[in-house]
Short mmCIF file of C-alpha atoms in Angstrom, two decimals:
data_model
loop_
_atom_site.label_atom_id
_atom_site.label_comp_id
_atom_site.label_asym_id
_atom_site.label_seq_id
_atom_site.Cartn_x
_atom_site.Cartn_y
_atom_site.Cartn_z
CA MET B 1 83.80 90.71 114.05
CA SER B 2 86.18 93.35 112.67
CA LEU B 3 87.70 92.96 109.22
CA GLN B 4 91.11 92.49 110.83
CA ALA B 5 89.82 89.60 112.92
CA GLN B 6 88.13 88.06 109.90
CA ILE B 7 91.36 88.14 107.89
CA GLU B 8 93.34 86.68 110.79
CA ALA B 9 90.82 83.86 111.19
CA TYR B 10 90.96 83.06 107.48
CA LEU B 11 94.74 83.11 107.11
CA THR B 12 95.27 81.18 110.34
CA ARG B 13 93.01 78.46 108.97
CA VAL B 14 94.46 78.21 105.47
CA TRP B 15 98.12 78.65 106.44
CA GLY B 16 97.84 76.29 109.42
CA SER B 17 99.61 78.64 111.81
CA PRO B 18 98.58 81.79 113.69
CA ALA B 19 98.45 84.88 111.49
CA VAL B 20 98.49 88.40 112.92
CA VAL B 21 97.38 91.31 110.75
CA THR B 22 99.01 94.71 111.20
CA MET B 23 98.87 98.03 109.33
CA LEU B 24 95.45 97.22 107.84
CA SER B 25 94.36 100.24 105.82
CA ARG B 26 91.85 100.71 103.03
CA ILE B 27 93.37 102.46 100.06
CA PRO B 28 91.65 104.55 97.38
CA GLY B 29 91.43 103.39 93.77
CA GLY B 30 90.50 100.02 92.34
CA ALA B 31 86.89 101.13 92.45
CA SER B 32 85.49 97.77 91.33
CA ARG B 33 86.55 96.23 94.67
CA GLU B 34 87.38 97.34 98.22
CA THR B 35 91.17 97.37 98.36
CA TYR B 36 93.21 97.09 101.56
CA ARG B 37 96.91 97.20 102.32
CA LEU B 38 98.06 94.92 105.16
CA ASP B 39 101.06 93.20 106.70
CA VAL B 40 100.64 89.67 108.03
CA VAL B 41 103.01 88.08 110.53
CA SER B 42 102.90 84.29 110.46
CA GLY B 43 105.53 81.67 111.24
CA GLY B 44 108.06 84.36 112.06
CA GLU B 45 107.73 85.91 108.61
CA THR B 46 106.08 89.18 107.60
CA ARG B 47 104.21 89.19 104.30
CA ARG B 48 103.17 92.43 102.63
CA LEU B 49 99.78 91.91 101.01
CA ILE B 50 96.83 93.51 99.24
CA LEU B 51 93.26 92.33 99.87
CA ARG B 52 90.65 92.93 97.17
CA ARG B 53 87.12 92.26 98.42
CA ASP B 54 83.86 92.54 96.47
CA PRO B 55 81.85 95.57 97.52
CA PRO B 56 78.08 95.77 97.86
CA GLY B 57 78.10 98.02 94.70
CA SER B 58 80.77 98.40 92.08
CA LEU B 59 82.01 100.57 89.23
CA ILE B 60 82.53 97.49 87.08
CA ASP B 61 80.87 94.10 87.36
CA THR B 62 83.77 91.66 87.13
CA GLU B 63 84.78 88.14 88.11
CA ARG B 64 87.49 88.11 90.78
CA LYS B 65 88.64 84.70 89.51
CA ILE B 66 89.55 86.29 86.20
CA GLU B 67 91.61 89.01 87.87
CA PHE B 68 93.30 86.41 90.04
CA GLU B 69 94.21 84.18 87.10
CA ALA B 70 95.31 87.16 85.02
CA ILE B 71 97.92 88.28 87.55
CA ARG B 72 98.92 84.62 88.02
CA SER B 73 99.46 84.46 84.26
CA PHE B 74 102.01 87.25 84.27
CA HIS B 75 103.64 87.20 87.71
CA GLY B 76 107.25 86.06 87.28
CA SER B 77 107.12 86.56 83.51
CA GLY B 78 109.31 89.65 83.57
CA LEU B 79 106.34 92.00 83.78
CA PRO B 80 105.74 93.78 87.10
CA ALA B 81 102.53 91.89 87.92
CA PRO B 82 101.84 91.14 91.59
CA GLU B 83 101.89 87.63 93.05
CA ALA B 84 98.51 85.87 93.33
CA VAL B 85 98.24 84.51 96.90
CA ALA B 86 94.68 83.34 97.67
CA LEU B 87 91.20 83.38 96.14
CA GLU B 88 87.89 82.72 97.92
CA GLU B 89 84.88 83.01 95.66
CA ASP B 90 82.39 82.24 98.41
CA GLY B 91 83.88 84.80 100.78
CA ALA B 92 84.80 82.33 103.54
CA GLU B 93 85.47 84.21 106.80
CA LEU B 94 85.31 87.59 105.02
CA GLU B 95 81.66 87.07 104.00
CA ARG B 96 82.11 88.55 100.53
CA PRO B 97 84.23 87.12 97.68
CA PHE B 98 87.85 88.25 97.79
CA PHE B 99 91.37 87.51 96.76
CA ILE B 100 94.76 88.33 98.21
CA MET B 101 97.86 89.27 96.25
CA GLY B 102 101.39 90.29 97.03
CA ARG B 103 102.00 93.99 97.62
CA ILE B 104 104.57 95.89 95.58
CA ASP B 105 105.81 98.84 97.65
CA GLY B 106 107.76 101.91 96.59
CA GLY B 107 105.40 103.14 93.90
CA LYS B 108 102.47 105.44 93.34
CA ALA B 109 99.59 105.41 90.88
CA GLN B 110 98.96 108.74 89.16
CA SER B 111 95.47 110.14 88.78
CA PRO B 112 94.37 110.63 85.15
CA PHE B 113 93.12 114.04 86.31
CA SER B 114 96.59 115.32 87.20
CA VAL B 115 98.47 117.64 84.85
CA PRO B 116 101.12 116.77 83.77
CA PRO B 117 100.94 113.24 85.17
CA TYR B 118 104.55 112.14 84.74
CA GLY B 119 106.60 115.34 84.43
CA GLU B 120 110.19 114.83 83.31
CA HIS B 121 109.76 111.04 83.33
CA ALA B 122 106.94 110.98 80.77
CA GLU B 123 109.06 109.60 77.90
CA THR B 124 110.80 106.96 80.04
CA ILE B 125 107.53 105.79 81.54
CA GLY B 126 105.91 105.80 78.09
CA GLU B 127 108.64 103.48 76.76
CA GLN B 128 107.91 100.95 79.51
CA PHE B 129 104.15 101.43 79.48
CA TYR B 130 103.74 100.62 75.78
CA SER B 131 106.50 98.01 75.82
CA HIS B 132 104.85 96.13 78.71
CA LEU B 133 101.55 96.23 76.83
CA GLY B 134 103.31 94.78 73.78
CA VAL B 135 104.68 91.95 75.92
CA ILE B 136 101.15 91.16 77.15
CA ALA B 137 99.93 91.12 73.53
CA ARG B 138 102.80 88.88 72.47
CA ALA B 139 102.18 86.17 75.11
CA ASP B 140 100.91 82.81 73.90
CA VAL B 141 97.40 82.66 75.29
CA ALA B 142 97.07 78.88 75.28
CA ASP B 143 99.86 78.50 77.87
CA LEU B 144 98.37 80.87 80.44
CA PRO B 145 96.13 80.16 83.47
CA LEU B 146 93.78 82.91 82.28
CA ALA B 147 92.84 80.81 79.22
CA LYS B 148 91.27 78.22 81.54
CA VAL B 149 88.75 80.69 82.97
CA CYS B 150 88.06 82.87 79.90
CA GLU B 151 86.12 82.27 76.74
CA THR B 152 88.39 82.31 73.68
CA PRO B 153 86.56 83.92 70.77
CA SER B 154 87.45 83.37 67.13
CA ALA B 155 89.64 86.05 65.56
CA ASP B 156 86.75 87.48 63.57
CA ALA B 157 84.38 87.56 66.55
CA CYS B 158 86.46 89.53 69.08
CA TRP B 159 84.93 92.86 68.16
CA LYS B 160 81.35 91.60 68.28
CA LYS B 161 81.78 89.87 71.64
CA GLU B 162 83.04 93.08 73.23
CA LEU B 163 80.58 95.41 71.52
CA ASP B 164 77.64 93.15 72.41
CA TYR B 165 78.75 93.04 76.03
CA TRP B 166 79.16 96.79 76.50
CA GLU B 167 76.01 97.67 74.56
CA GLY B 168 74.24 95.24 76.88
CA VAL B 169 75.58 97.16 79.87
CA ILE B 170 74.19 100.39 78.42
CA ASP B 171 70.84 98.74 77.64
CA ALA B 172 70.61 97.51 81.22
CA ASP B 173 71.79 100.62 83.07
CA GLU B 174 70.94 103.66 80.94
CA GLU B 175 68.65 106.03 82.82
CA HIS B 176 68.65 109.02 80.47
CA PRO B 177 68.69 108.55 76.67
CA GLN B 178 72.22 108.75 75.25
CA PRO B 179 72.04 109.58 71.53
CA ILE B 180 75.79 110.09 71.10
CA VAL B 181 77.00 106.71 72.31
CA ARG B 182 74.09 105.01 70.56
CA ALA B 183 75.12 106.58 67.25
CA CYS B 184 78.72 105.45 67.84
CA ILE B 185 77.57 101.87 68.48
CA ARG B 186 75.62 101.85 65.23
CA ARG B 187 78.69 103.10 63.34
CA LEU B 188 80.82 100.39 64.90
CA ARG B 189 78.34 97.66 63.96
CA ALA B 190 78.00 98.96 60.40
CA ASN B 191 81.77 99.05 59.88
CA PRO B 192 83.35 96.07 61.68
CA PRO B 193 87.14 95.81 61.91
CA PRO B 194 89.17 93.08 60.18
CA PRO B 195 89.74 89.89 62.21
CA ALA B 196 92.29 90.09 65.01
CA GLN B 197 95.79 89.35 63.71
CA LYS B 198 96.37 87.31 66.89
CA LEU B 199 94.33 86.27 69.90
CA SER B 200 95.97 87.86 72.93
CA VAL B 201 95.41 88.54 76.58
CA VAL B 202 93.63 91.86 76.80
CA HIS B 203 94.29 93.51 80.17
CA GLY B 204 91.02 95.37 79.78
CA ASP B 205 91.86 98.46 81.84
CA TYR B 206 95.45 99.26 80.86
CA ARG B 207 95.75 103.02 81.35
CA THR B 208 97.10 105.97 83.27
CA GLY B 209 96.26 105.42 86.93
CA ASN B 210 96.34 101.62 86.77
CA PHE B 211 100.06 101.15 87.25
CA MET B 212 102.53 102.30 89.85
CA HIS B 213 105.83 104.04 89.17
CA ASP B 214 108.66 104.81 91.55
CA GLY B 215 108.78 108.56 90.94
CA ALA B 216 112.12 108.21 89.17
CA GLY B 217 110.85 106.84 85.86
CA LYS B 218 110.41 103.14 86.54
CA ILE B 219 107.09 101.25 86.39
CA VAL B 220 107.01 98.91 89.39
CA ALA B 221 103.53 97.36 89.20
CA LEU B 222 100.77 96.75 86.64
CA LEU B 223 97.44 96.73 88.45
CA ASP B 224 93.68 96.29 88.04
CA TRP B 225 93.41 93.22 85.84
CA GLU B 226 89.74 92.68 86.66
CA MET B 227 88.52 93.19 83.09
CA ALA B 228 91.12 90.86 81.55
CA HIS B 229 89.95 88.61 78.74
CA ILE B 230 91.13 87.07 75.49
CA GLY B 231 90.63 89.10 72.37
CA ASP B 232 92.10 91.48 69.83
CA PRO B 233 95.29 93.10 71.20
CA LEU B 234 94.36 96.38 69.52
CA GLU B 235 91.58 96.69 72.09
CA ASP B 236 94.09 97.37 74.86
CA LEU B 237 96.07 99.78 72.72
CA GLY B 238 92.95 101.79 71.92
CA TRP B 239 91.94 101.89 75.59
CA ALA B 240 95.43 102.95 76.70
CA MET B 241 95.33 105.88 74.25
CA GLU B 242 91.77 106.94 75.11
CA PRO B 243 91.88 110.75 75.48
CA LEU B 244 90.08 110.47 78.81
CA TRP B 245 93.31 109.21 80.37
CA CYS B 246 95.42 112.21 79.43
CA TYR B 247 93.61 115.20 80.86
CA GLY B 248 94.58 118.43 79.11
CA GLU B 249 97.13 116.72 76.84
CA THR B 250 96.79 117.13 73.09
CA ASP B 251 100.15 115.93 71.75
CA ARG B 252 100.96 112.94 73.97
CA VAL B 253 98.86 109.81 74.45
CA SER B 254 98.47 108.72 78.07
CA GLY B 255 100.36 111.91 78.98
CA MET B 256 103.58 110.14 77.98
CA VAL B 257 104.68 109.98 74.34
CA SER B 258 103.38 110.84 70.87
CA LYS B 259 100.86 108.45 69.36
CA ALA B 260 103.31 107.45 66.62
CA ARG B 261 106.02 106.69 69.18
CA ALA B 262 103.60 104.67 71.34
CA ILE B 263 102.59 102.54 68.35
CA ALA B 264 106.23 101.99 67.36
CA ILE B 265 107.14 100.85 70.88
CA TRP B 266 104.15 98.52 71.04
CA GLU B 267 104.80 97.05 67.59
CA LYS B 268 108.43 96.30 68.48
CA ALA B 269 107.52 94.62 71.78
CA SER B 270 104.52 92.68 70.47
CA GLY B 271 105.86 91.67 67.08
CA LEU B 272 102.47 92.77 65.70
CA LYS B 273 101.39 95.57 63.38
CA VAL B 274 98.82 98.30 63.92
CA ASP B 275 96.46 98.38 60.98
CA PRO B 276 95.11 101.98 60.89
CA VAL B 277 91.60 100.97 59.83
CA ALA B 278 91.32 98.32 62.53
CA PHE B 279 92.82 100.62 65.13
CA ALA B 280 90.38 103.44 64.31
CA TRP B 281 87.56 101.00 65.10
CA TRP B 282 89.11 100.04 68.45
CA GLU B 283 89.72 103.69 69.35
CA LEU B 284 86.06 104.52 68.91
CA PHE B 285 85.15 101.32 70.74
CA ALA B 286 87.30 102.41 73.69
CA SER B 287 85.24 105.56 74.07
CA VAL B 288 82.00 103.54 73.85
CA LYS B 289 83.25 101.12 76.50
CA GLY B 290 84.18 104.06 78.72
CA GLN B 291 80.71 105.52 78.42
CA ALA B 292 79.16 102.13 79.24
CA ILE B 293 81.20 102.03 82.45
CA TRP B 294 80.15 105.55 83.45
CA ILE B 295 76.47 104.85 82.70
CA SER B 296 76.76 101.76 84.86
CA SER B 297 78.44 103.82 87.60
CA ALA B 298 75.50 106.22 87.70
CA ASN B 299 73.14 103.29 88.01
CA GLU B 300 75.17 101.76 90.85
CA TYR B 301 75.38 105.15 92.58
CA ARG B 302 71.61 105.35 92.70
CA LYS B 303 71.13 101.70 93.68
CA GLY B 304 73.68 102.13 96.48
CA GLY B 305 71.84 105.06 98.02
CA PHE B 306 74.27 107.74 96.72
CA LYS B 307 76.89 106.80 99.30
CA ASP B 308 79.90 106.16 97.07
CA PRO B 309 81.11 109.51 95.70
CA VAL B 310 83.49 107.83 93.22
CA LEU B 311 80.48 106.25 91.51
CA GLY B 312 78.71 109.61 91.55
CA LEU B 313 81.64 111.48 90.02
CA SER B 314 82.19 108.75 87.40
CA GLY B 315 78.53 108.59 86.44
CA TRP B 316 78.28 112.34 86.05
CA TYR B 317 81.44 114.34 85.39
CA THR B 318 83.40 111.54 83.69
CA ALA B 319 80.37 110.56 81.62
CA ARG B 320 80.12 114.11 80.31
CA ARG B 321 83.80 114.22 79.42
CA GLN B 322 83.35 110.92 77.63
CA ASP B 323 80.41 112.34 75.68
CA VAL B 324 82.63 115.21 74.45
CA ILE B 325 85.23 112.69 73.24
CA LEU B 326 82.60 110.45 71.61
CA ALA B 327 80.92 113.37 69.83
CA GLU B 328 84.23 114.66 68.48
CA ARG B 329 85.23 111.21 67.25
CA LEU B 330 81.85 110.65 65.63
CA ALA B 331 81.95 114.04 63.91
CA ALA B 332 85.39 113.26 62.50
CA LEU B 333 84.16 110.13 60.70
CA GLU B 334 83.46 110.18 56.97
CA ALA B 335 80.02 111.33 55.92
CA LEU B 336 77.42 108.78 54.87
CA SER B 337 77.14 108.34 51.12
CA MET D 1 74.99 112.26 83.49
CA THR D 2 72.00 110.92 85.30
CA PRO D 3 72.87 111.91 88.86
CA THR D 4 71.25 115.29 89.55
CA VAL D 5 72.66 118.12 91.64
CA PRO D 6 70.30 117.39 94.58
CA GLU D 7 71.28 113.69 94.46
CA LEU D 8 74.98 114.45 94.32
CA LEU D 9 74.88 116.92 97.20
CA MET D 10 72.77 114.57 99.28
CA GLY D 11 75.27 111.84 98.41
CA ASN D 12 78.12 114.01 99.65
CA PHE D 13 76.33 114.36 102.96
CA LEU D 14 75.58 110.63 103.19
CA ALA D 15 79.18 109.73 102.30
CA MET D 16 80.44 111.75 105.25
CA MET D 17 77.67 110.98 107.73
CA ASP D 18 78.73 107.53 108.92
CA PRO D 19 81.95 107.31 110.93
CA PRO D 20 84.40 105.14 108.96
CA PRO D 21 85.77 101.90 110.37
CA ALA D 22 89.32 102.27 111.71
CA GLU D 23 90.91 100.72 108.61
CA SER D 24 89.22 103.29 106.34
CA ALA D 25 90.20 106.41 108.28
CA GLY D 26 93.52 107.16 106.55
CA ASP D 27 94.32 107.46 102.83
CA TYR D 28 90.91 106.16 101.83
CA MET D 29 89.01 108.77 103.82
CA GLN D 30 91.31 111.53 102.60
CA ALA D 31 90.60 110.51 98.99
CA LYS D 32 86.88 110.29 99.72
CA VAL D 33 86.85 113.82 101.12
CA GLY D 34 88.70 114.98 98.03
CA VAL D 35 86.11 113.42 95.72
CA THR D 36 83.20 114.95 97.62
CA GLY D 37 84.96 118.31 97.31
CA MET D 38 85.28 117.84 93.55
CA ILE D 39 81.59 116.99 93.32
CA SER D 40 80.66 120.13 95.26
CA LEU D 41 82.84 122.26 93.01
CA LEU D 42 81.27 120.78 89.88
CA CYS D 43 77.76 121.09 91.34
CA ALA D 44 78.37 124.82 91.58
CA GLN D 45 79.08 124.87 87.83
CA GLU D 46 75.98 122.81 87.12
CA ALA D 47 73.83 125.12 89.24
CA GLU D 48 75.13 128.09 87.26
CA ARG D 49 75.04 126.64 83.72
CA GLY D 50 72.75 123.61 83.83
CA ILE D 51 69.44 125.30 83.02
CA GLU D 52 70.92 127.33 80.18
CA ALA D 53 72.42 124.16 78.67
CA ARG D 54 69.12 122.30 78.82
CA VAL D 55 67.07 125.21 77.44
CA TRP D 56 69.48 125.43 74.52
CA GLU D 57 69.62 121.65 73.90
CA ASN D 58 65.85 121.19 74.02
CA ALA D 59 65.36 124.06 71.57
CA ALA D 60 68.07 122.77 69.23
CA ILE D 61 66.60 119.26 69.14
CA ARG D 62 63.08 120.63 68.56
CA ASP D 63 64.32 122.75 65.64
CA LEU D 64 66.02 119.76 64.06
CA LEU D 65 63.04 117.45 64.54
CA LYS D 66 60.66 120.02 63.02
CA ALA D 67 62.94 120.60 60.04
CA ALA D 68 63.24 116.85 59.39
CA ALA D 69 59.54 116.05 59.81
CA GLY D 70 58.68 116.79 56.18
CA ARG D 71 60.94 114.00 54.95
CA TYR D 72 60.93 111.60 57.89
CA GLY D 73 57.39 111.82 59.26
CA GLU D 74 55.04 113.97 61.26
CA ARG D 75 55.79 112.03 64.43
CA PHE D 76 59.01 114.03 64.68
CA ALA D 77 57.09 117.30 64.49
CA GLU D 78 54.76 115.99 67.18
CA ALA D 79 57.71 115.11 69.40
CA ALA D 80 58.99 118.65 68.92
CA ALA D 81 55.67 120.24 69.85
CA SER D 82 56.24 120.20 73.60
CA VAL D 83 57.00 123.50 75.35
CA ASP D 84 59.24 124.04 78.37
CA ARG D 85 57.25 125.79 81.07
CA ASP D 86 58.86 124.41 84.23
CA PHE D 87 62.49 125.45 84.24
CA SER D 88 63.65 123.29 87.13
CA LEU D 89 66.48 120.90 86.27
CA ALA D 90 64.23 117.89 86.88
CA ALA D 91 61.44 119.11 84.59
CA MET D 92 63.89 120.14 81.89
CA ASP D 93 65.49 116.71 82.04
CA ARG D 94 62.11 114.98 81.66
CA ALA D 95 61.41 117.00 78.51
CA ASN D 96 64.97 116.39 77.34
CA ALA D 97 64.62 112.62 77.69
CA ALA D 98 61.60 112.58 75.37
CA LEU D 99 63.35 114.80 72.86
CA ARG D 100 66.53 112.71 72.94
CA ARG D 101 64.53 109.55 72.28
CA ALA D 102 62.98 111.20 69.22
CA LEU D 103 66.43 112.36 68.10
CA ILE D 104 67.78 108.80 68.34
CA ASP D 105 64.87 107.55 66.22
CA LEU D 106 65.42 110.30 63.68
CA HIS D 107 69.14 109.57 63.43
CA ILE D 108 68.43 105.87 62.81
CA ALA D 109 66.02 106.82 60.02
CA VAL D 110 68.56 109.23 58.55
CA GLU D 111 71.24 106.55 58.52
CA ALA D 112 68.90 104.06 56.89
CA ALA D 113 68.14 106.63 54.17
CA ARG D 114 71.89 107.30 53.70
CA ASP D 115 71.09 111.00 54.14
CA GLY D 116 74.66 112.27 54.44
CA ALA D 117 73.76 115.93 54.84
CA LEU D 118 71.38 115.46 57.75
CA ASP D 119 73.64 112.84 59.33
CA THR D 120 76.48 115.38 59.32
CA GLU D 121 74.15 118.00 60.80
CA ILE D 122 73.09 115.65 63.61
CA ARG D 123 76.70 114.71 64.40
CA ALA D 124 77.56 118.42 64.57
CA LEU D 125 74.65 118.92 66.97
CA TYR D 126 76.02 116.13 69.19
CA VAL D 127 79.32 118.01 69.48
CA LYS D 128 77.47 121.13 70.62
CA MET D 129 75.26 119.16 73.02
CA ALA D 130 78.23 117.50 74.69
CA ASP D 131 80.09 120.78 74.88
CA ALA D 132 77.13 122.64 76.39
CA ARG D 133 76.97 120.14 79.27
CA ARG D 134 80.68 119.88 79.92
CA LEU D 135 81.96 120.46 83.42
CA ASP D 136 85.43 121.87 83.96
CA LEU D 137 87.66 120.36 86.58
CA PRO D 138 90.61 122.61 87.37
CA PRO D 139 93.92 120.89 86.54
CA MET D 140 95.42 119.20 89.55
CA PRO D 141 99.18 118.91 89.95
CA ALA D 142 100.73 115.44 89.95
CA SER D 143 101.58 114.14 93.42
#
């Protein structure tokens, strides 16, 4: 049965009326899941949707329920998060786990490899990008659907939970010894950050390329919530400013605004403060997490028979760029005494 | 960093070999072709510079291990005693893996001894190692 027929069978069953799928098209990006754009006509109404289905191999090993509940937590909150429509963890008619969300049209996601990514709209987009992130950090976690499916760590354990997880990924997937990221992990463990000032939703992959803008300076959708969790809000800020996401840029984080301006925008929107010592820890952690993802990509590339070139590129070229960033950050740290 | 040039080029072939289902023939296929093109471009760089980078890195790690052996143990001198005779990428990587493991062990020992001078030297070596293996993607204009 074709994918189109599978989707029609599923939606017809759950909606209780015939559903006809049109314009079904796989779209690039969202490498942790197969992502499809589709229109569905049912009951005289056309719904514009996105299907995210688990692949046989993936860039990131994530729970689709978490992504589903994360977008449900923020849809309708004033942030441009899509609508959560349906979740099937056993795959139902589509045979692999999937979820469906509303589609936000009229925007494009910029590649982190493009130079300059946002042209004349960089400042305007930067204002929204860091303000939206501040709003996510400000949200009261206890009230959100995401809190029901995520572990809530204590404020002083956020860093360890994340570092343990990503070091575990490296331990499991490393195929060639990686002295640089290993040295960074040891530094992070030896110098833990202060406890989180607040437990927040951490988007987990908030960066250039994971939001859509309308080409005229407006962010219209925040995407790729699959690594969402509850933790220290500085984690997201460090990841957003990771140099990997602003190719060729030296003065602007995320290819948008200066680092000082980004922090000021985020502090105003979140009502929180960026402690420089804590943030330095989360910046180095962001580069470690990146390398863990690329090491895992290389492993998945091999396990999948070398068929997914995105995994190959991530596990090779991106990993090497990440090593350059890690080595420079490590070299800039104070000497042992 | 683990995929090798032969694996990546074979992967490019495999990625294009199977006809895509109808729903994957548009934007997705266009992006996939673009990524395989990037991989081919970067493989050309790796073919040109990869051996030189590995010869240099293996020699640099051996020098460091030998110099540190007096203080940190003869096992580091023994790890540095290997000689590169097969200059294929695969053979160089096998030698490199053993040397990198010894370098990790040495760095842990250096940190435990609070040896600031050698720690700084090792971190400087990491910068050079990462730089020697870097691949350069030409800047692409925003769409």
